[in-house]
Amino acid sequence: MLELLNTLYVTTPGAYVRLDHETVRVEADGAKLLQVPVLHLRGIVCFGNVMVSPAVMQRFAQDRRSVVFLDDRGRFAARVQGPTAGNVLLRWEQYEAARSLARSAAIARAIVGGKIQNARFLLQRAARETPDSAESKTLRDCVADLAGILERLKAASEINVIRGLEGEAARRYFGSWDLMIKRDRQAFALQGRQRRPPTNPMNALLSFLYTLLTGECIAAAEGVGLDPQIGYLHELRPGRPALALDLVEELRPSVADRLAIALINLRQATSDDFVTRPGGAIHLSDAGRKKVIVAYERRKQEQVYHPVLDRKVPIGLIPHVQARLLARHLRGDLDHYVPWLYR
Amino acid sequence: MQIVVAYDVNTETAAGRRRLRKVAQICLNFGQRVQKSVFECQVNQAQLEQLIRQLRNEIDEGEDSLRLYRIMEPRDRHTYAYGIQHVLDFQEPLIL
């Protein structure tokens, strides 16, 4: 079984990451900040102006460890790509499935189903924990509506219908989102999901978490030898990691959304952790970003039950497990792709 | 698993000092230094065997001494540390 290895996040401006024998050394202003064996790292994520030596990039690309560069707001900029490896027959099957409308639709339906189901679990839990009975009722109504959409999804066999139902579910879900926020509801109102740029703290927090999650899903797809760009639910577009985005969908509610809500409700993130940029874009501050990464990494260590594997798995490995299940389905070893459901 | 590696390398000769540097570097490749000749390494079975093989290839078994101990996990419940500490848990979030 795969081990959950750590990710090194370098946010210090001007830091230099270099290879020293079998270790990674991070230096800034001539002083050593950290030295960690390569074998402990699954990847490095660099924010803004961070230098990585060619030796580190080559070594990591060779081992299929990831090196990802994000800009100083946490948006994806680049990643280091090693030689194309993995099973060519598996990739062939991946392309064949993408060409087949029926196979694509079946996978997309499973993913959207998982996403909606996970969103329902999240709302259900919030409904149980809400003392205000009117709010609890609104949340339960939303849960019921999502159940209705799931029911209609069962009969959907056309990709555009599936995408439409996903959009409808997302609007309904984000429409009730604010009721799950218990603290500073004014400051952290979502007011509908918006990106590029996010214009309020809640959207900024979600965007940042989704970026981290997408990086993990790209690595997970690469890890099992799948092409991260050929997806089923997301339309193909040059440079877009469609398959990784597919894998992200079912993880959003239970991994990212749940964490975002917990951060606010437990007052681990406050309004001070966000900064407004000229033009009205809102982003996490340097300190806020560190807090969120710490919380995210801790969340990844948590063990959860995986119904298909019938065992406990750290949350951080779920993208890898799902990528593996998808690969098994594409190869024909599994009749259906089974999304991950988390209660 | 958590392994403590402790060694004595005879540094009377230039060859000995070279062995000392090499042994320390091998330990660094697998873990971190907690005292001058004491390292803690988080490894799996295969990595442990690699570590031992590399160390035994380096030391002079007539001159030096090498000892490895396994710590009962969780480490923080079975490890007592006092005085100057510059130990980092590589399993914790690594953010710089």
mmCIF file of C-alpha atoms in Angstrom, chain A residues 3 6 9 11-12 21-23 34 37 39-40 293-294 298 301, chain B residues 25 28-31 42 44 47 88 90-96:
data_model
loop_
_atom_site.group_PDB
_atom_site.id
_atom_site.type_symbol
_atom_site.label_atom_id
_atom_site.label_comp_id
_atom_site.label_asym_id
_atom_site.label_seq_id
_atom_site.Cartn_x
_atom_site.Cartn_y
_atom_site.Cartn_z
ATOM 1 C CA GLU A 3 2.458 5.552 2.116
ATOM 2 C CA ASN A 6 4.723 14.661 3.455
ATOM 3 C CA TYR A 9 5.547 23.962 1.343
ATOM 4 C CA THR A 11 6.474 30.227 1.166
ATOM 5 C CA THR A 12 9.561 32.205 2.263
ATOM 6 C CA HIS A 21 23.108 14.040 -1.174
ATOM 7 C CA GLU A 22 19.792 12.297 -0.492
ATOM 8 C CA THR A 23 18.290 15.255 1.314
ATOM 9 C CA LEU A 34 15.432 22.861 6.923
ATOM 10 C CA PRO A 37 15.508 13.341 3.509
ATOM 11 C CA LEU A 39 12.421 9.751 1.067
ATOM 12 C CA HIS A 40 10.042 11.624 3.379
ATOM 13 C CA ILE A 293 -1.933 24.696 4.938
ATOM 14 C CA VAL A 294 -1.280 23.410 8.452
ATOM 15 C CA ARG A 298 -3.422 17.695 9.476
ATOM 16 C CA GLN A 301 -3.424 12.610 8.185
ATOM 17 C CA GLN B 25 25.679 11.745 5.770
ATOM 18 C CA LEU B 28 21.011 12.363 7.279
ATOM 19 C CA ASN B 29 19.697 10.735 4.098
ATOM 20 C CA PHE B 30 17.235 8.763 6.213
ATOM 21 C CA GLY B 31 16.480 10.976 9.181
ATOM 22 C CA GLN B 42 11.538 7.221 10.282
ATOM 23 C CA ASN B 44 9.939 1.294 6.532
ATOM 24 C CA GLN B 47 14.550 1.494 3.988
ATOM 25 C CA LEU B 88 11.636 18.416 13.800
ATOM 26 C CA PHE B 90 9.018 15.154 9.442
ATOM 27 C CA GLN B 91 5.448 13.831 9.628
ATOM 28 C CA GLU B 92 4.124 17.198 10.739
ATOM 29 C CA PRO B 93 3.201 19.853 8.165
ATOM 30 C CA LEU B 94 6.408 21.234 6.649
ATOM 31 C CA ILE B 95 5.849 24.896 5.901
ATOM 32 C CA LEU B 96 8.599 27.446 5.557
#
